[in-house]
Every structure is written in structure tokens, then in C-alpha cells.
PDB file of C-alpha atoms in Angstrom:
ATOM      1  CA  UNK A   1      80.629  39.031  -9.759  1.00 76.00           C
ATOM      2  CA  UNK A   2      76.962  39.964  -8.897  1.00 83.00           C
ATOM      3  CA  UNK A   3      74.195  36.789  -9.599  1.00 91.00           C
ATOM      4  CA  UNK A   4      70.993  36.759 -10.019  1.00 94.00           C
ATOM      5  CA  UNK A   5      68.691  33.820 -10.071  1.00 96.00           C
ATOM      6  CA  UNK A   6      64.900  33.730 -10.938  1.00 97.00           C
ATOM      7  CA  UNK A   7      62.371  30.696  -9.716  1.00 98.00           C
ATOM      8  CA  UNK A   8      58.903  30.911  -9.435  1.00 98.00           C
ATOM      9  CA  UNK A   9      57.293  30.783 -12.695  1.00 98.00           C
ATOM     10  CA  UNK A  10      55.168  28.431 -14.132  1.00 98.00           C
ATOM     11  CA  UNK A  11      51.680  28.265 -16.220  1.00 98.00           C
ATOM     12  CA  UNK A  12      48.369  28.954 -14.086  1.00 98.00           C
ATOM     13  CA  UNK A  13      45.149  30.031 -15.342  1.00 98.00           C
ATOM     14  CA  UNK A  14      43.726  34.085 -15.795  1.00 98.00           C
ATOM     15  CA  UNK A  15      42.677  34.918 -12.424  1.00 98.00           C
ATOM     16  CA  UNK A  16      45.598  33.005 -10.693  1.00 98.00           C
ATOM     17  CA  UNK A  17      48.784  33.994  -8.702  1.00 98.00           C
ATOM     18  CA  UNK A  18      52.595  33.010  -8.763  1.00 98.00           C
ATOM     19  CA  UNK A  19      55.318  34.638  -6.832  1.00 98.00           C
ATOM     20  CA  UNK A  20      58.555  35.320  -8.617  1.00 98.00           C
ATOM     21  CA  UNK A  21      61.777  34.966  -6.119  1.00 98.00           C
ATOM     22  CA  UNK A  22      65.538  36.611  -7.154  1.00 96.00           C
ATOM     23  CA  UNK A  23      68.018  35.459  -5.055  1.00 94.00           C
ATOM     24  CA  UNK A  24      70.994  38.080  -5.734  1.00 90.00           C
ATOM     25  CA  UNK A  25      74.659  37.065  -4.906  1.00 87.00           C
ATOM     26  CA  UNK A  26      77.624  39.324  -5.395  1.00 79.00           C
ATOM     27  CA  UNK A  27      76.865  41.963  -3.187  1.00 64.00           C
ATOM     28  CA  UNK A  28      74.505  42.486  -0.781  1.00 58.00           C
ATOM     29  CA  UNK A  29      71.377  44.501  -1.257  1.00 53.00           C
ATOM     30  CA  UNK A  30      72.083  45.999   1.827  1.00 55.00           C
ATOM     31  CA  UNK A  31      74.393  48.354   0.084  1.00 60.00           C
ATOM     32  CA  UNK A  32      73.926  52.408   0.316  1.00 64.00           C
ATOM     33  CA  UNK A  33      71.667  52.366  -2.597  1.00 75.00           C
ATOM     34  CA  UNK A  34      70.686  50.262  -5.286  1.00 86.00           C
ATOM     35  CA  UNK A  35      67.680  49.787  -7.765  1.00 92.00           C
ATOM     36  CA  UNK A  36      66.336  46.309  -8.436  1.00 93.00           C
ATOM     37  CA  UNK A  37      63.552  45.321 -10.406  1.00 96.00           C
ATOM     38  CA  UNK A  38      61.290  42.639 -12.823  1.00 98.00           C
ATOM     39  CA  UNK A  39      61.381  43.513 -16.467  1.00 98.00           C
ATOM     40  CA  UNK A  40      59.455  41.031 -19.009  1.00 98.00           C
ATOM     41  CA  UNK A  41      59.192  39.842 -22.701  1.00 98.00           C
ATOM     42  CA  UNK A  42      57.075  38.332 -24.657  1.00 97.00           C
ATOM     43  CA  UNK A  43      57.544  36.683 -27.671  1.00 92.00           C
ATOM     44  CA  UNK A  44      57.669  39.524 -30.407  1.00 94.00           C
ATOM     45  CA  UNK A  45      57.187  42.229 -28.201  1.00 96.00           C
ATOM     46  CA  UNK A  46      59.568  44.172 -26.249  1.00 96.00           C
ATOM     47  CA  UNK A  47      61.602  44.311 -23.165  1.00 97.00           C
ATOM     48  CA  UNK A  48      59.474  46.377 -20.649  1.00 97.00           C
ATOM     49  CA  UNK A  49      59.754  47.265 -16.688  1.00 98.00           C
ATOM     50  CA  UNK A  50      57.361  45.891 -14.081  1.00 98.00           C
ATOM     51  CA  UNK A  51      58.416  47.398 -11.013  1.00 98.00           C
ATOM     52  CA  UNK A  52      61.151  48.410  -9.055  1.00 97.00           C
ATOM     53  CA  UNK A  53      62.377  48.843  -5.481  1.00 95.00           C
ATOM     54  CA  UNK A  54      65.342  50.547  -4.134  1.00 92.00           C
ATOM     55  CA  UNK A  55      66.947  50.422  -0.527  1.00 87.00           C
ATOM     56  CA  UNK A  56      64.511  52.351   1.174  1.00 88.00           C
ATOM     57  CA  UNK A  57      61.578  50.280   0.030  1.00 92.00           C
ATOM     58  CA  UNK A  58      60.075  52.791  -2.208  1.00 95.00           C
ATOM     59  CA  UNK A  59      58.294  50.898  -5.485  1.00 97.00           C
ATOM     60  CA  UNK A  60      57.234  52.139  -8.853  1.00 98.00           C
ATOM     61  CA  UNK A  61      54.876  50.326 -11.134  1.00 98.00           C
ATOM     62  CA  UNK A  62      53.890  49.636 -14.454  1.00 98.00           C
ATOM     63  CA  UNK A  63      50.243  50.815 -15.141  1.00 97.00           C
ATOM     64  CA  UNK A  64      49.243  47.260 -16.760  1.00 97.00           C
ATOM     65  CA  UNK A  65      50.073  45.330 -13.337  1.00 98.00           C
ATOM     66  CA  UNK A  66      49.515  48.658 -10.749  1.00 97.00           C
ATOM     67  CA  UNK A  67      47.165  47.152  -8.179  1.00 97.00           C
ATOM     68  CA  UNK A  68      47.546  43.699  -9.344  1.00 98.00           C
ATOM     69  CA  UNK A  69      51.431  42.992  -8.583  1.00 98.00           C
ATOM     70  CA  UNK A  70      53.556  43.850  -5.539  1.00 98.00           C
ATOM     71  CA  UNK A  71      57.187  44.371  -5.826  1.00 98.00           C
ATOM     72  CA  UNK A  72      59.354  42.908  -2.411  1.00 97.00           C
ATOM     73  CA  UNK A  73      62.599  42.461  -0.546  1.00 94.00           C
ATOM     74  CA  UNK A  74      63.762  40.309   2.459  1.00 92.00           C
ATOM     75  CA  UNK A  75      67.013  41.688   2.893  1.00 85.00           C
ATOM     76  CA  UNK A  76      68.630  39.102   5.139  1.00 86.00           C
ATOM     77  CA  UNK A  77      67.968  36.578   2.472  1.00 89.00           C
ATOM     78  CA  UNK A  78      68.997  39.099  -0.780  1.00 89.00           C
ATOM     79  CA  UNK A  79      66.001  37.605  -2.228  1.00 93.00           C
ATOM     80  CA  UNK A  80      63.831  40.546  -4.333  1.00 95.00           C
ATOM     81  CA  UNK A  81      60.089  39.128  -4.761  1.00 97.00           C
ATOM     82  CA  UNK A  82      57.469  39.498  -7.134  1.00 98.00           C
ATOM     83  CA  UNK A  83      53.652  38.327  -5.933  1.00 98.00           C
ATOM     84  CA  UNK A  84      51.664  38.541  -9.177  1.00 98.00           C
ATOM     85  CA  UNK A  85      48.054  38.399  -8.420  1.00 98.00           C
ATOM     86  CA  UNK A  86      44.758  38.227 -10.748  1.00 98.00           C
ATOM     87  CA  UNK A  87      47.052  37.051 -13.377  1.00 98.00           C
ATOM     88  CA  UNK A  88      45.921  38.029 -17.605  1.00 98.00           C
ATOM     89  CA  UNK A  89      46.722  35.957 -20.459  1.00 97.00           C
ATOM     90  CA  UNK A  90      48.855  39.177 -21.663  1.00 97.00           C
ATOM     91  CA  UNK A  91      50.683  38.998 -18.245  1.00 98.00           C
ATOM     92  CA  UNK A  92      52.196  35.738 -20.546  1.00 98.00           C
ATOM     93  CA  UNK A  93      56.071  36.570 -20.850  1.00 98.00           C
ATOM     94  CA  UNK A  94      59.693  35.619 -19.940  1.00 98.00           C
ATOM     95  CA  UNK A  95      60.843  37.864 -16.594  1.00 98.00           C
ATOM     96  CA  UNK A  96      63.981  38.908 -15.430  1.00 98.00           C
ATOM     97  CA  UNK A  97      65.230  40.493 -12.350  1.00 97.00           C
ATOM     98  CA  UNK A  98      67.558  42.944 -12.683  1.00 96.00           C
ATOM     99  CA  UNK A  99      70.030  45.140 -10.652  1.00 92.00           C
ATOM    100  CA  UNK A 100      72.328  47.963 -10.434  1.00 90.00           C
ATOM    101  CA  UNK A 101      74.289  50.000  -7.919  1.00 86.00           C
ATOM    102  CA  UNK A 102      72.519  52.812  -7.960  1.00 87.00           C
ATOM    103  CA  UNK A 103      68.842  54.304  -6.918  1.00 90.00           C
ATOM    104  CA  UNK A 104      65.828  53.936  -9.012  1.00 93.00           C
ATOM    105  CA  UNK A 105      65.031  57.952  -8.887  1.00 92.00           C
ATOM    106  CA  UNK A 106      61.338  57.622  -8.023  1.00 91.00           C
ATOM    107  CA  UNK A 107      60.396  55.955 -11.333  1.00 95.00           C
ATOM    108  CA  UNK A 108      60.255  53.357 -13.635  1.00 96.00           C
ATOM    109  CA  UNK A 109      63.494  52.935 -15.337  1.00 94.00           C
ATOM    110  CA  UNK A 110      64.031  51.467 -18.732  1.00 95.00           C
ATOM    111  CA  UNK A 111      66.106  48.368 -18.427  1.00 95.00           C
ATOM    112  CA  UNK A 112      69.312  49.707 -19.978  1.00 95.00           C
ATOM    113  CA  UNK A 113      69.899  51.681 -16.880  1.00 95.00           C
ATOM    114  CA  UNK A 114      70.699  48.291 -15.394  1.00 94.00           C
ATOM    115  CA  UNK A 115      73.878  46.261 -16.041  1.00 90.00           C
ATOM    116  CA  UNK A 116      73.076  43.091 -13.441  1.00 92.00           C
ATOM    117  CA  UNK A 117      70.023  40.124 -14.990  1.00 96.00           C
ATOM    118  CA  UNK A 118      69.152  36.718 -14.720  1.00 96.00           C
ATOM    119  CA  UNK A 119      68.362  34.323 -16.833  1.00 97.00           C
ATOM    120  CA  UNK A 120      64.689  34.851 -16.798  1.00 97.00           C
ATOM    121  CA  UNK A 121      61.815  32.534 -15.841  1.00 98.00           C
ATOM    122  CA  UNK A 122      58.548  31.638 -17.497  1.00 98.00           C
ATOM    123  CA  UNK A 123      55.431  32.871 -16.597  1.00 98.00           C
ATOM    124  CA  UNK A 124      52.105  31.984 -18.626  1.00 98.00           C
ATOM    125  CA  UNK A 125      48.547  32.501 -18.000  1.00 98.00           C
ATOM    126  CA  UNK A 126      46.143  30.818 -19.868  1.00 98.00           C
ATOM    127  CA  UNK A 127      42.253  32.261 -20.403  1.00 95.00           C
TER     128      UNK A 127
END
């Protein structure tokens, strides 16, 4: 059964910078492909992607954090990062990490195309 755990989040103030860890248990990201990436949600709003990352290293983007966040992986530790930077009030939202068995195709995918979360940690950002 394939776990994933979020830590990193906390409150800091607009301009500041957290780094999300995922460790992933279950299987290994070395496997011949997968896609994982950070989704968020805030309250009243919905689900949407952050970034993604598949085997090879290659990363897609959300335009609201392009430039600001970088999307990682340390393989020998199955940990997927996230290093938020310059961090908005509207950055304010629950992430996930998600996963699934499969490339990410070059792109953003929605977050029904994966079937592996967490259970989310808090990020906010006050102005």
C-alpha cells in the first residue's frame, strides 16, 4: 500500500519561504515511470496543481508559483520536495502530495489523474 506523508508547513509572513517534504512509502520512486506532484486548497476554492516531476526530473508549473517555487526529488530517500520561495498571502492553502504510476506527459495534470495523497499540510502566509 503506497504512503505518503507531508511535513513542512507552517505560517510565515509574505515574502518568506518553507519547504514542503513527502516522504513516499509503498514503492519506490525509482520505478520505470511515475508522476508525483503538490496540489493545494484553500478554503472555498478548489483543488488545483502546483507542480509536478516525473522520473526523469522533468517539472511543470503552475503560472501563479512559476519562478517562485521549485518542485524536487532525492530518490534514495523517496522524499519529493517543495521549496516555496517569496511566499503571497494567496499562496495560503492546505497541500498535498500526490502520486501515481505513471508519467506526467509534459504537463500539468489535474489531480484526478492521480490515485496516491497525503493527508495534506498547512501552509499560510500572512501580509
Amino acid at each position: 500500500q503506497v504512503q505518503l506523508v507531508e511535513s513542512g508547513g507552517g505560517s510565515v509572513q509574505a515574502g518568506g519561504s518553507l519547504r514542503l517534504s513527502c516522504v513516499v512509502s509503498g514503492y519506490t520512486v525509482t520505478y520505470i515511470r511515475y508522476c508525483m506532484g503538490w496540489f493545494r486548497q484553500a478554503p472555498g476554492k478548489e483543488r488545483e496543481g502546483v507542480a509536478v516531476i516525473d522520473r526523469g526530473g522533468s517539472t511543470s508549473y503552475a503560472d501563479s508559483v512559476n519562478g517562485r517555487f521549485t518542485i524536487s526529488q532525492d530518490n534514495a530517500k523517496n522524499t519529493l520536495y517543495l521549496q516555496m520561495n517569496s511566499l503571497k498571502p494567496e499562496d495560503t492553502a492546505m497541500y498535498y502530495c500526490a502520486a501515481r504510476a505513471w508519467g506526467c506527459f509534459g504537463r500539468l495534470l489535474p489531480g484526478t489523474n492521480f490515485d496516491n495523497w497525503g493527508q495534506g499540510t498547512q501552509v499560510t502566509v500572512s501580509s
